Short mmCIF file of C-alpha atoms in Angstrom, two decimals:
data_model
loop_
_atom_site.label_atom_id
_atom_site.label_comp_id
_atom_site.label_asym_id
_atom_site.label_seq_id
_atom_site.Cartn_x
_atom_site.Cartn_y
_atom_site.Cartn_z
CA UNK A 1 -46.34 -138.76 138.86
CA UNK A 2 -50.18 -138.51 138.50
CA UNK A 3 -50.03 -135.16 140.09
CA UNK A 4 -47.20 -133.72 136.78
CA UNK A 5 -49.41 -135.48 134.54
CA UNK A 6 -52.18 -133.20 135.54
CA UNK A 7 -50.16 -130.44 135.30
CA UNK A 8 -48.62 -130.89 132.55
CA UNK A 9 -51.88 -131.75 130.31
CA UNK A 10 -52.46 -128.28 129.64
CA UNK A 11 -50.38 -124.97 129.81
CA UNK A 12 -52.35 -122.26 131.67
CA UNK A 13 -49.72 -119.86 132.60
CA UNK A 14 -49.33 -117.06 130.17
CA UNK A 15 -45.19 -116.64 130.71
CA UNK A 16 -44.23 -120.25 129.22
CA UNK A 17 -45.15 -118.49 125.94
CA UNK A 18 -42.98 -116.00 125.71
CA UNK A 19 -40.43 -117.64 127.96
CA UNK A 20 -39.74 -120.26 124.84
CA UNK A 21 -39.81 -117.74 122.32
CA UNK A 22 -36.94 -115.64 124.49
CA UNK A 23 -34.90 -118.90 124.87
CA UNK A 24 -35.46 -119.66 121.10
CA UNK A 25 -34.07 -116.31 120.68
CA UNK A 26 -31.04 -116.63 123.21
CA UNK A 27 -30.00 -119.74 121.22
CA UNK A 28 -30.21 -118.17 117.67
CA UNK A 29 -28.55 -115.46 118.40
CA UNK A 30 -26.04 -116.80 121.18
CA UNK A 31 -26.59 -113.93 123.40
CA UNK A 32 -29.14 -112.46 126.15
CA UNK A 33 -31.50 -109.60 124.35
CA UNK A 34 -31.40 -106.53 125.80
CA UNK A 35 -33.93 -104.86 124.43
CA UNK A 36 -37.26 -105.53 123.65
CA UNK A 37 -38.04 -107.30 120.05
CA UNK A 38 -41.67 -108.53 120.82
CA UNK A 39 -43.85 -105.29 121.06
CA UNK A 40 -44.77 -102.28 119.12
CA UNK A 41 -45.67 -100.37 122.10
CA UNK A 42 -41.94 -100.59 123.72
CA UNK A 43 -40.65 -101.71 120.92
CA UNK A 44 -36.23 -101.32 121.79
CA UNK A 45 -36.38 -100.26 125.10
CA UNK A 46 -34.01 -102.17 127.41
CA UNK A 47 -35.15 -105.57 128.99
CA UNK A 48 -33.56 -107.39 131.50
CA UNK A 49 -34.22 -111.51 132.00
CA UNK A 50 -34.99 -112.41 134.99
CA UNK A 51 -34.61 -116.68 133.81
CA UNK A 52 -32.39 -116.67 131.15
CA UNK A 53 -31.33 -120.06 132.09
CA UNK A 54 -34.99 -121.30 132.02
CA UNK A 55 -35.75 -119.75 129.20
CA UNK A 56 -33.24 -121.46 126.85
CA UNK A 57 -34.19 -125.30 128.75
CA UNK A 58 -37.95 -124.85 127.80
CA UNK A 59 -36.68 -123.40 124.07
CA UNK A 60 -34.44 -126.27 123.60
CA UNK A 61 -37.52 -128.61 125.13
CA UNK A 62 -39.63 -126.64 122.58
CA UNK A 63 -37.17 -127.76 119.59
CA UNK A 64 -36.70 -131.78 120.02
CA UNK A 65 -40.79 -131.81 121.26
CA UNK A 66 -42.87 -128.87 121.01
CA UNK A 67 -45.44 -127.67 123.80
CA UNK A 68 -45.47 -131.24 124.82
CA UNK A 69 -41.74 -131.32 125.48
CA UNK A 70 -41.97 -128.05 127.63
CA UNK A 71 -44.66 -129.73 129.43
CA UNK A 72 -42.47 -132.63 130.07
CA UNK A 73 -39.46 -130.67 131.25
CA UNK A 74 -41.33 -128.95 134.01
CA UNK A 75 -43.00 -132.19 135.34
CA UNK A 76 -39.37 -133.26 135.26
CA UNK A 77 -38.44 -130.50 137.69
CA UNK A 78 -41.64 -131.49 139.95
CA UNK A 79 -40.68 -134.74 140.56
CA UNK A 80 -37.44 -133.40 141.16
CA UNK A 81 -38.49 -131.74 143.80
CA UNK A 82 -41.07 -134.32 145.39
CA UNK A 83 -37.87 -136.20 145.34
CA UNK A 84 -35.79 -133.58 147.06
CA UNK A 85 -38.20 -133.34 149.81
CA UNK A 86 -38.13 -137.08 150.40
CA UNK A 87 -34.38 -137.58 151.15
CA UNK A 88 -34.90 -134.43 153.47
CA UNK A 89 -37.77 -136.30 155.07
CA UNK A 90 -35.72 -139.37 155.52
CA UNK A 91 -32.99 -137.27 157.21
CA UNK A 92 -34.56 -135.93 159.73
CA UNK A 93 -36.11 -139.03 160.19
CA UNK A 94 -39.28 -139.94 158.97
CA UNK A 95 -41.00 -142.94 157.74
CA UNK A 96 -40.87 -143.71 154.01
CA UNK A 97 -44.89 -144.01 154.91
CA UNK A 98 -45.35 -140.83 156.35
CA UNK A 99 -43.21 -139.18 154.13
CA UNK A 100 -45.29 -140.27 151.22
CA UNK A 101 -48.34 -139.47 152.76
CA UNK A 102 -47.73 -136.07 154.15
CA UNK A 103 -46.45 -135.26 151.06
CA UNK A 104 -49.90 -136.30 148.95
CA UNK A 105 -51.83 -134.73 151.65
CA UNK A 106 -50.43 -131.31 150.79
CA UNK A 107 -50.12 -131.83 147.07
CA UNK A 108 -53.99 -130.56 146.34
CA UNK A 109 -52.77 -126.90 147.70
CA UNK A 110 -49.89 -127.22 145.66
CA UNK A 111 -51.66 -128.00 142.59
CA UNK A 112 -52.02 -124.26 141.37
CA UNK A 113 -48.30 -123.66 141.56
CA UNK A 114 -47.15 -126.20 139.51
CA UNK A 115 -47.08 -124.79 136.10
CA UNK A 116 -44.88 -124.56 133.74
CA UNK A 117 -42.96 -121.64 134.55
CA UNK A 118 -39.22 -120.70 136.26
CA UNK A 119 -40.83 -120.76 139.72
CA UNK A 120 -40.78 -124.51 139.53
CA UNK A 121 -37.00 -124.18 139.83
CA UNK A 122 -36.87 -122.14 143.38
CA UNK A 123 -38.73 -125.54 144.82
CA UNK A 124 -36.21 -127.58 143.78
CA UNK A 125 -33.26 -125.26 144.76
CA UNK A 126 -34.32 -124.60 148.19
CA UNK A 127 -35.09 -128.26 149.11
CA UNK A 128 -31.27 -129.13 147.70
CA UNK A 129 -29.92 -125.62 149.65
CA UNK A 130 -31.22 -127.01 152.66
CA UNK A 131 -30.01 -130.99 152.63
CA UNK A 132 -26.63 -129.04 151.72
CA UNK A 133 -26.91 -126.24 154.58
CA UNK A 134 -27.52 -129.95 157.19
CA UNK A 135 -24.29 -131.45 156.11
CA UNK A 136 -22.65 -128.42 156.39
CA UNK A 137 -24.02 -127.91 160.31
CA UNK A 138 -23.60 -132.12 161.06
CA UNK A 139 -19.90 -131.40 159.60
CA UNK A 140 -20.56 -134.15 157.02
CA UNK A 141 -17.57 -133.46 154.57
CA UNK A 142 -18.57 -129.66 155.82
CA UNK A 143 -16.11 -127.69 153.22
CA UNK A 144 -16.89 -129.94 150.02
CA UNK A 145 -20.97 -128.65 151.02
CA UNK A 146 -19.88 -125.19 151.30
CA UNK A 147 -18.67 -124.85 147.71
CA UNK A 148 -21.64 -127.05 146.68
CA UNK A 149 -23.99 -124.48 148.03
CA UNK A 150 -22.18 -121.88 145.99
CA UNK A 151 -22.34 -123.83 142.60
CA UNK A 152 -26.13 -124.83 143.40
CA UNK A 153 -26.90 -120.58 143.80
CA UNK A 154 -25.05 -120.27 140.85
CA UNK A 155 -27.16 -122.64 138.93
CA UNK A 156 -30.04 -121.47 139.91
CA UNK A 157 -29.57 -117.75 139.92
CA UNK A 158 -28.97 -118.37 136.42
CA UNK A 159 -32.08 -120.06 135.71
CA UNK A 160 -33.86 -117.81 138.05
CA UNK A 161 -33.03 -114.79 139.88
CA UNK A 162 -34.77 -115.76 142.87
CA UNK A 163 -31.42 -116.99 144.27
CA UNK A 164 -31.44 -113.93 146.98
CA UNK A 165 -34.04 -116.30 148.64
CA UNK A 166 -31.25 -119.18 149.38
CA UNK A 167 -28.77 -116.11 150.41
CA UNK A 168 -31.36 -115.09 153.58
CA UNK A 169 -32.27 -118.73 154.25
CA UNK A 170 -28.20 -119.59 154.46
CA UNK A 171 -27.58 -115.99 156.51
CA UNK A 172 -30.12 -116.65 158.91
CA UNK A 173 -28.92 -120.45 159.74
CA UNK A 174 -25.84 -119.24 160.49
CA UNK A 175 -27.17 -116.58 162.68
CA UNK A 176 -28.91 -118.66 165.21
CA UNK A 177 -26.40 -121.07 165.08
CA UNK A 178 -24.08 -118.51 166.52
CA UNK A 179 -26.28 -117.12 169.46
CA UNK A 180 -25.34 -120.35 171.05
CA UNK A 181 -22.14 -121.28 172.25
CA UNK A 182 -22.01 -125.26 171.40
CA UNK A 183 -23.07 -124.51 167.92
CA UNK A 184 -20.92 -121.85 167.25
CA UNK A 185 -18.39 -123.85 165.15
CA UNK A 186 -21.33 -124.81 162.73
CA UNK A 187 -22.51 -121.62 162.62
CA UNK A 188 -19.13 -120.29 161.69
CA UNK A 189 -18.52 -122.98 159.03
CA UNK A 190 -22.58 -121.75 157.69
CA UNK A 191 -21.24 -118.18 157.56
CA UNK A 192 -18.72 -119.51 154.74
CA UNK A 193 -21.57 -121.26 153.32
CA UNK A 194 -23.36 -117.95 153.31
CA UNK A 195 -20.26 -116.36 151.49
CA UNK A 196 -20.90 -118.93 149.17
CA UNK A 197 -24.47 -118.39 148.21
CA UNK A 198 -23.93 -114.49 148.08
CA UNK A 199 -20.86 -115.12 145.50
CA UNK A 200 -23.05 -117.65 143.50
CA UNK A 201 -25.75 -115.20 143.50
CA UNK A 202 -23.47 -112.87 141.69
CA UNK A 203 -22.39 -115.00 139.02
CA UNK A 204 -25.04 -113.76 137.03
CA UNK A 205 -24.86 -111.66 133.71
CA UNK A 206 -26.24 -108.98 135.49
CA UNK A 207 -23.65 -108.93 138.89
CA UNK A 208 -24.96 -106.99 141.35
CA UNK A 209 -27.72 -105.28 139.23
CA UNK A 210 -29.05 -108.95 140.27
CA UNK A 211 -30.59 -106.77 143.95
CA UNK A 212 -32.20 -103.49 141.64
CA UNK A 213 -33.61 -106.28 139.42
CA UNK A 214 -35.41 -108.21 142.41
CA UNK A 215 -36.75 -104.94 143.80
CA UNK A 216 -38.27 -103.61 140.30
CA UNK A 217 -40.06 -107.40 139.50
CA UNK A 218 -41.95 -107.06 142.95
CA UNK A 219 -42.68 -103.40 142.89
CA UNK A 220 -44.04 -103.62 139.16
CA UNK A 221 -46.06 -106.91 140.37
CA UNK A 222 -47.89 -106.17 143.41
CA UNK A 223 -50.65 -104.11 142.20
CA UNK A 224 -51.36 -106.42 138.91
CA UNK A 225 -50.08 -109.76 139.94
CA UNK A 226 -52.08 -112.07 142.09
CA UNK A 227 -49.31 -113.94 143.33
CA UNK A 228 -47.20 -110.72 144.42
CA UNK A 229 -50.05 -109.53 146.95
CA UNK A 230 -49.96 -109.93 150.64
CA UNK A 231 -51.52 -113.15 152.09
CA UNK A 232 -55.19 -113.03 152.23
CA UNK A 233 -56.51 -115.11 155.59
CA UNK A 234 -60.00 -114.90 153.78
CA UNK A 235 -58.33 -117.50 151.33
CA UNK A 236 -58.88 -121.22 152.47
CA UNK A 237 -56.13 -122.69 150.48
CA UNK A 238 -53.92 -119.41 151.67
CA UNK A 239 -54.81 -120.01 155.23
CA UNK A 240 -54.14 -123.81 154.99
CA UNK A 241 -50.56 -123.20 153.25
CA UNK A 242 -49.77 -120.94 155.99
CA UNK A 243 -50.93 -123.14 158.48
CA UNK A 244 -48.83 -126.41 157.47
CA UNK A 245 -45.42 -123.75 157.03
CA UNK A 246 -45.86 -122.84 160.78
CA UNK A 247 -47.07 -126.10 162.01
CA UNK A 248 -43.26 -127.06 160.44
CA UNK A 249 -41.86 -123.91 161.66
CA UNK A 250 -43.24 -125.10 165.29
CA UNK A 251 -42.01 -128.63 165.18
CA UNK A 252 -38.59 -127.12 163.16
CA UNK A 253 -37.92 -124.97 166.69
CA UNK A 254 -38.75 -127.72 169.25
CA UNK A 255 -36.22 -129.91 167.34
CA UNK A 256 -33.82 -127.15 167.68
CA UNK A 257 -33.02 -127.56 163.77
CA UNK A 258 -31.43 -124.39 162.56
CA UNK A 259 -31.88 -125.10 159.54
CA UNK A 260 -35.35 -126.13 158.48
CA UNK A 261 -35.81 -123.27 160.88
CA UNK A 262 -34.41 -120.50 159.35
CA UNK A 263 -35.93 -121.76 156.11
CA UNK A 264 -39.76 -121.56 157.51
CA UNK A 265 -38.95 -118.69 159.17
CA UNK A 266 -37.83 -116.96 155.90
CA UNK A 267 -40.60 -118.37 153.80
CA UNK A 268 -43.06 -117.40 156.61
CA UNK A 269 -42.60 -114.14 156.38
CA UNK A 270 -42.08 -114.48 152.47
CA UNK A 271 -45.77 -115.65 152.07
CA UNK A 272 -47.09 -113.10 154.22
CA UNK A 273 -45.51 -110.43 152.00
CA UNK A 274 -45.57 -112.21 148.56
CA UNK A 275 -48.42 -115.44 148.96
CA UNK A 276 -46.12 -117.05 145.68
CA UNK A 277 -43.89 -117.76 148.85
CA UNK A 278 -46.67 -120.18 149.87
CA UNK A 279 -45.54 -123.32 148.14
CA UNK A 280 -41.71 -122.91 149.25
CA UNK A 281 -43.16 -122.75 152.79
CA UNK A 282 -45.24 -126.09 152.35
CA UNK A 283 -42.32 -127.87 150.50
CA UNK A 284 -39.98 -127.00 153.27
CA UNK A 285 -42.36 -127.78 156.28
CA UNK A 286 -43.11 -131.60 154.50
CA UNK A 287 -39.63 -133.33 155.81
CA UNK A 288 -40.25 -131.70 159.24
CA UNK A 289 -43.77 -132.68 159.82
CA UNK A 290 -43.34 -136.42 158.43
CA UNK A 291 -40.89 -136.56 161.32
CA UNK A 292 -42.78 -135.44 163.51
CA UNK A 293 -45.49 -137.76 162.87
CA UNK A 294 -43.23 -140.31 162.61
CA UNK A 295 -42.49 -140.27 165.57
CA UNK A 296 -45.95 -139.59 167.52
CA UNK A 297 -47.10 -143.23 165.71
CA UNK A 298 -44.26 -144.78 166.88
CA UNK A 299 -46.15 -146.58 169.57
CA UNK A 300 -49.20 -148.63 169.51
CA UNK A 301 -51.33 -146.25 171.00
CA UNK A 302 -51.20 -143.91 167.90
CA UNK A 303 -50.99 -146.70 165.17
CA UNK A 304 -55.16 -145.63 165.03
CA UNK A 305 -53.53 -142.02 164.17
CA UNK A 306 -51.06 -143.84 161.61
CA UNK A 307 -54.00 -145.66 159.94
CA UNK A 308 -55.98 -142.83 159.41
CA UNK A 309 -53.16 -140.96 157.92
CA UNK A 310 -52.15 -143.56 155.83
CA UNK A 311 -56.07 -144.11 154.50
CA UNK A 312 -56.33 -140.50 153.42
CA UNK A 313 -53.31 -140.01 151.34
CA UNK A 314 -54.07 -143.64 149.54
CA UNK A 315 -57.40 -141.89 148.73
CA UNK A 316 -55.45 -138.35 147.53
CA UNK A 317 -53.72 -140.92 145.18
CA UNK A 318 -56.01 -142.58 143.32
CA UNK A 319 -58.52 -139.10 143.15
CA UNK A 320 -54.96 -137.85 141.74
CA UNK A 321 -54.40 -141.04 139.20
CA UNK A 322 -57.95 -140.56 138.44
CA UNK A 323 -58.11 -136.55 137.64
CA UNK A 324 -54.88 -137.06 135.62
CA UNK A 325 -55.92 -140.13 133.11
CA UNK A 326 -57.61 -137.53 130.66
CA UNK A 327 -54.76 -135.23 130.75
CA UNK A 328 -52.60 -137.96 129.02
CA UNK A 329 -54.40 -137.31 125.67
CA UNK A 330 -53.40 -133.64 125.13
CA UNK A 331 -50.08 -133.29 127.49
CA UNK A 332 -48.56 -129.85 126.77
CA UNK A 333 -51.84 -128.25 125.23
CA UNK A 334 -52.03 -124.49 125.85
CA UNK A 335 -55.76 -124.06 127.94
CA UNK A 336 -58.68 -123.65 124.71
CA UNK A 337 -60.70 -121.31 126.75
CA UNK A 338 -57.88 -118.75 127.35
CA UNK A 339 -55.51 -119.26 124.51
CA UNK A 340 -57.57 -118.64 120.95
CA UNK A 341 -55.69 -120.85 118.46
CA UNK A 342 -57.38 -120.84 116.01
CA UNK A 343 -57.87 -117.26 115.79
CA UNK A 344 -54.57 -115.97 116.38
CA UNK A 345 -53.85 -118.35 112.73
CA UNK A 346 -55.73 -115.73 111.08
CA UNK A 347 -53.71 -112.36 111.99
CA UNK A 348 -52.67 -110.86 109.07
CA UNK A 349 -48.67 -111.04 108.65
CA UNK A 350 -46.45 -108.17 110.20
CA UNK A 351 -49.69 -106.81 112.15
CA UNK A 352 -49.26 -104.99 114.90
CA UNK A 353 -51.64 -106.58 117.43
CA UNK A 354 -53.58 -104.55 120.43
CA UNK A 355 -54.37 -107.16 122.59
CA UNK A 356 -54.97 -108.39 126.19
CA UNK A 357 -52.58 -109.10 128.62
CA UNK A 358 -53.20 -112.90 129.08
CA UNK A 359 -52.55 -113.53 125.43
CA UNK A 360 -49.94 -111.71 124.45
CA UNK A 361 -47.26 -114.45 125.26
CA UNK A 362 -49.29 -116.71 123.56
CA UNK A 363 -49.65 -114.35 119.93
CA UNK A 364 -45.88 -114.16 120.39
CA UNK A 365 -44.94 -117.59 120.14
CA UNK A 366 -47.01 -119.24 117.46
CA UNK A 367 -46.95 -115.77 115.42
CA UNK A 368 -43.21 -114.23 115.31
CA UNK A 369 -43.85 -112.26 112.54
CA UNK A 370 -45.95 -110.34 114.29
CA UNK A 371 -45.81 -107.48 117.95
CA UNK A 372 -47.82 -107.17 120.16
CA UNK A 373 -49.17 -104.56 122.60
CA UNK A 374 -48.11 -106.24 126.11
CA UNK A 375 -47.48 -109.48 127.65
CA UNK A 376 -47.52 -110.79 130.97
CA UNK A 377 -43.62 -109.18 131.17
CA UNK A 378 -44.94 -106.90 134.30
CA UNK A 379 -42.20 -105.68 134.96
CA UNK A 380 -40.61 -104.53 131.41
CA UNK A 381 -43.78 -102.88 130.52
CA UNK A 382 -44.46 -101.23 134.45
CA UNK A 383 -47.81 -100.88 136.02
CA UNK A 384 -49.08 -97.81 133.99
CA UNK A 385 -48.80 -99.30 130.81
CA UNK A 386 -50.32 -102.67 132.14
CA UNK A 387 -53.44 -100.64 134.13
CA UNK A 388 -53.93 -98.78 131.33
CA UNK A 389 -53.95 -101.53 128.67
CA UNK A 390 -56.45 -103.06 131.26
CA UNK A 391 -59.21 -99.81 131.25
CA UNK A 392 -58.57 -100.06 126.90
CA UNK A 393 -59.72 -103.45 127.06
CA UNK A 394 -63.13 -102.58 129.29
CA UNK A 395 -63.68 -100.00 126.60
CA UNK A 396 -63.24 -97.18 129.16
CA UNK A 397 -61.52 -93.66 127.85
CA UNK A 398 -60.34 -92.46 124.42
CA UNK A 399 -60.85 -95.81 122.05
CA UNK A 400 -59.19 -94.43 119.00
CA UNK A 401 -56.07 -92.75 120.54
CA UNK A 402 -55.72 -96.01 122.74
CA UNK A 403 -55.53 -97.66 119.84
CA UNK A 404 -53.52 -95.53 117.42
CA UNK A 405 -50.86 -97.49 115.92
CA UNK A 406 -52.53 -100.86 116.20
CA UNK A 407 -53.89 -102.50 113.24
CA UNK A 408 -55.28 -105.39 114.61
CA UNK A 409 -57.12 -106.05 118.22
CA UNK A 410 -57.28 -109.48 120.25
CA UNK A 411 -59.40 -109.52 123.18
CA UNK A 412 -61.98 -111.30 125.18
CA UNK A 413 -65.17 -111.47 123.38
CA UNK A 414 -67.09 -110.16 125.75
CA UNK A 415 -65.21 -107.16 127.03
CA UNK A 416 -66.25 -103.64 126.65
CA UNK A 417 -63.60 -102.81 123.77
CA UNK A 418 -64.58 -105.79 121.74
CA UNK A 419 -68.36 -104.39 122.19
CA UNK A 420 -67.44 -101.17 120.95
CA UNK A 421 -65.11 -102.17 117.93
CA UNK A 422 -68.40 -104.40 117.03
CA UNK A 423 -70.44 -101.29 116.31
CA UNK A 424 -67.67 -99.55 114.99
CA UNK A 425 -67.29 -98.99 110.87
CA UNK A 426 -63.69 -98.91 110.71
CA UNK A 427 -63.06 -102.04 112.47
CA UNK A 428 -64.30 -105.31 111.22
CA UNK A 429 -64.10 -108.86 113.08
CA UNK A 430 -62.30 -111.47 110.94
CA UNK A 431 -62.29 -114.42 113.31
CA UNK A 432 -63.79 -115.42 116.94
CA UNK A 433 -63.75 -117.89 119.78
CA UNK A 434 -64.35 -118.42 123.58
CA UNK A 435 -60.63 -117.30 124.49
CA UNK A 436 -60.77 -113.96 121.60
CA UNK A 437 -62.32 -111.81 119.02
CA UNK A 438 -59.96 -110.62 116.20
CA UNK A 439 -60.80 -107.27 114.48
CA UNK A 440 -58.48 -105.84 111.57
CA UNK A 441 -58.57 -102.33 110.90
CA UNK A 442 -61.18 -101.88 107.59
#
């Protein structure tokens, strides 16, 4: 709880903008868009959603309760999945304890990836996948599990298309189940439940468009999105993610669970490819190494061990309970030093806004009268547009071609275009603050 109160205090992450003004859309209009309506710049060209589903929860959160309520959604979906992880935990057979505290021991490298944004529902999905995917190999009520997996990939393809995820992690279970002969039975009953993800993957609105779609997000990504780059070992909190997936993938293999597994196997070499892989990896390797130390306190000689373990978390907690207290007076509050309030209130109606990337959601959503020049939608707009918005904004080529068609610009005070526009005639600065400079066309 402390830990989605901190979260949820203030929205940093750019796409929760324009990811409630879509879903507002969706619901007004009772269909998906399929072309762009936000910009002037691709104004009409075709779009496709990637979280529909998502989108229309945090717009209907956005109705009843504003920025607060979309706050309060997504710390619903974290504890969610803190609680997902614990019934795994207890199933393999950890401690209530040491399920706890392995869990608050990894929460301050989770931190980061906790905002509000349709990522949050992959953690949740993949921890239920997986307590689904173990009933179906223990034969618990096996066939009643296989057509729950393919309602839960339905769900969530729908509310995120990162559903193909759940399809690998199902595949692969089923695949070393069946390189050995006393499993094979499970692993044949997990190749139904693999049928069953790939058909709930499909039931999307885009059918099988759903594999093109997956493919274009990462290739438009991974040269301007942080989280779409390869691990970097040079990273600390990288290194450390990595390090608790495969000290679960380790424990995972010596237990002979095909499942958990398969999972950190897939996630492993997810994060090395993709590092926003990394917190799917931790979440999944939680349940397996709270058993694990479960069991290595189990006699006296390592209640020292236990102690110790126990100590550290209680001291994660209240640190937690402690960073979080302020957060309770402004839940929901987009971040003042990246998100210029104020000055976006003074855009002049129907204006066609040049601005940076980070606040283009934000313009979007508190002014829908007016377009913008890009968002954070990578992978509409493609990496030329977004590198070259980037090189306008550092004041670097042809200023007044760049910004031909624009009659108002939003961007960092202190970048190179907002130097140049200063000392420019035809461009005058109505309004300014930490997080952007606005300057209307004279």
């Amino acid at each position: 709880m402390p830990l989605v109160v901190l979260r949820a205090g203030t929205l940093a992450e750019t796409d929760t903008f324009w990811q409630v003004r879509t879903g507002l859309l969706t619901m007004e209009h009772r269909s998906l868009p399929r072309v762009d309506p936000f910009s002037w710049t691709a104004h009409g060209e075709p779009w496709t959603l990637n979280s529909w589903g998502y989108n229309v929860v945090v717009g209907a959160a956005y109705q009843l309760a504003g920025l607060p309520g979309v706050a309060l959604v997504c710390g619903g979906i974290v504890l969610a999945t803190a609680a997902v992880v614990l019934v795994s935990a207890r199933r393999l057979g950890s401690s209530p304890l040491m399920a706890a505290a392995v869990l608050l021991l990894t929460s301050p490298v989770l931190v980061p990836w906790l905002s509000a944004r349709p990522q949050l529902v992959d953690y949740v999905a993949v921890m239920v996948l997986l307590l689904l995917l173990v009933n179906v190999v223990d034969g618990r009520r096996p066939w009643v599990a296989v057509l729950a997996v393919g309602l839960v990939m339905a769900l969530w393809v729908n509310l995120h298309a990162a559903a193909l995820l759940g399809v690998a992690i199902a595949g692969l279970t089923a695949l070393l189940l069946l390189t050995r002969r006393t499993t094979r039975g499970a692993g044949r009953r997990c190749l139904a439940a693999t049928a069953a993800a790939a058909g709930g993957a499909l039931a999307n609105p885009y059918g099988i468009g759903l594999f093109t779609q997956t493919a274009s997000v990462k290739d438009a990504s991974s040269d301007v999105v942080v989280e779409w780059q390869h691990l970097d070992p040079t990273s600390p909190a990288q290194l450390v993610m990595l390090l608790i997936g495969i000290a679960g993938l380790v424990v995972a293999v010596r237990r002979r669970d095909a499942v958990f597994t398969s999972a950190l196997m897939v996630t492993t070499l997810g994060s090395l490819l993709a590092i926003r892989i990394l917190p799917v990896l931790v979440l999944a390797a939680v349940p397996v190494v709270a058993a694990a130390l479960t069991g290595l306190t189990s006699d006296g000689r390592s209640r020292r061990v236990y102690r110790v373990v126990v100590a550290v978390s209680a001291a994660v907690l209240v640190s937690l309970v402690a960073l979080s207290v302020p957060s309770l007076g402004h839940v929901g509050r987009p971040d003042t030093e990246l998100y210029p309030a104020a000055v976006v209130t003074q855009i002049p109606d129907r204006c066609h806004v040049f601005n940076s990337y980070l606040v283009g959601g934000f313009v979007l959503l508190e002014r829908p009268d007016v377009l913008v020049s890009i968002d954070s939608r990578n992978d509409f707009y493609g990496t030329q547009r977004v590198l070259a918005a980037e090189r306008l904004i550092r004041g670097e080529g042809d200023v007044t071609a760049g910004l031909a068609g624009a009659g108002c610009v939003l961007v960092p005070p202190s970048s190179g275009l907002a130097q140049r526009l200063t000392a420019d005639p035809t461009w005058r600065l109505r309004a300014s603050e930490p997080g952007g400079a606005l300057f209307v066309r004279a």
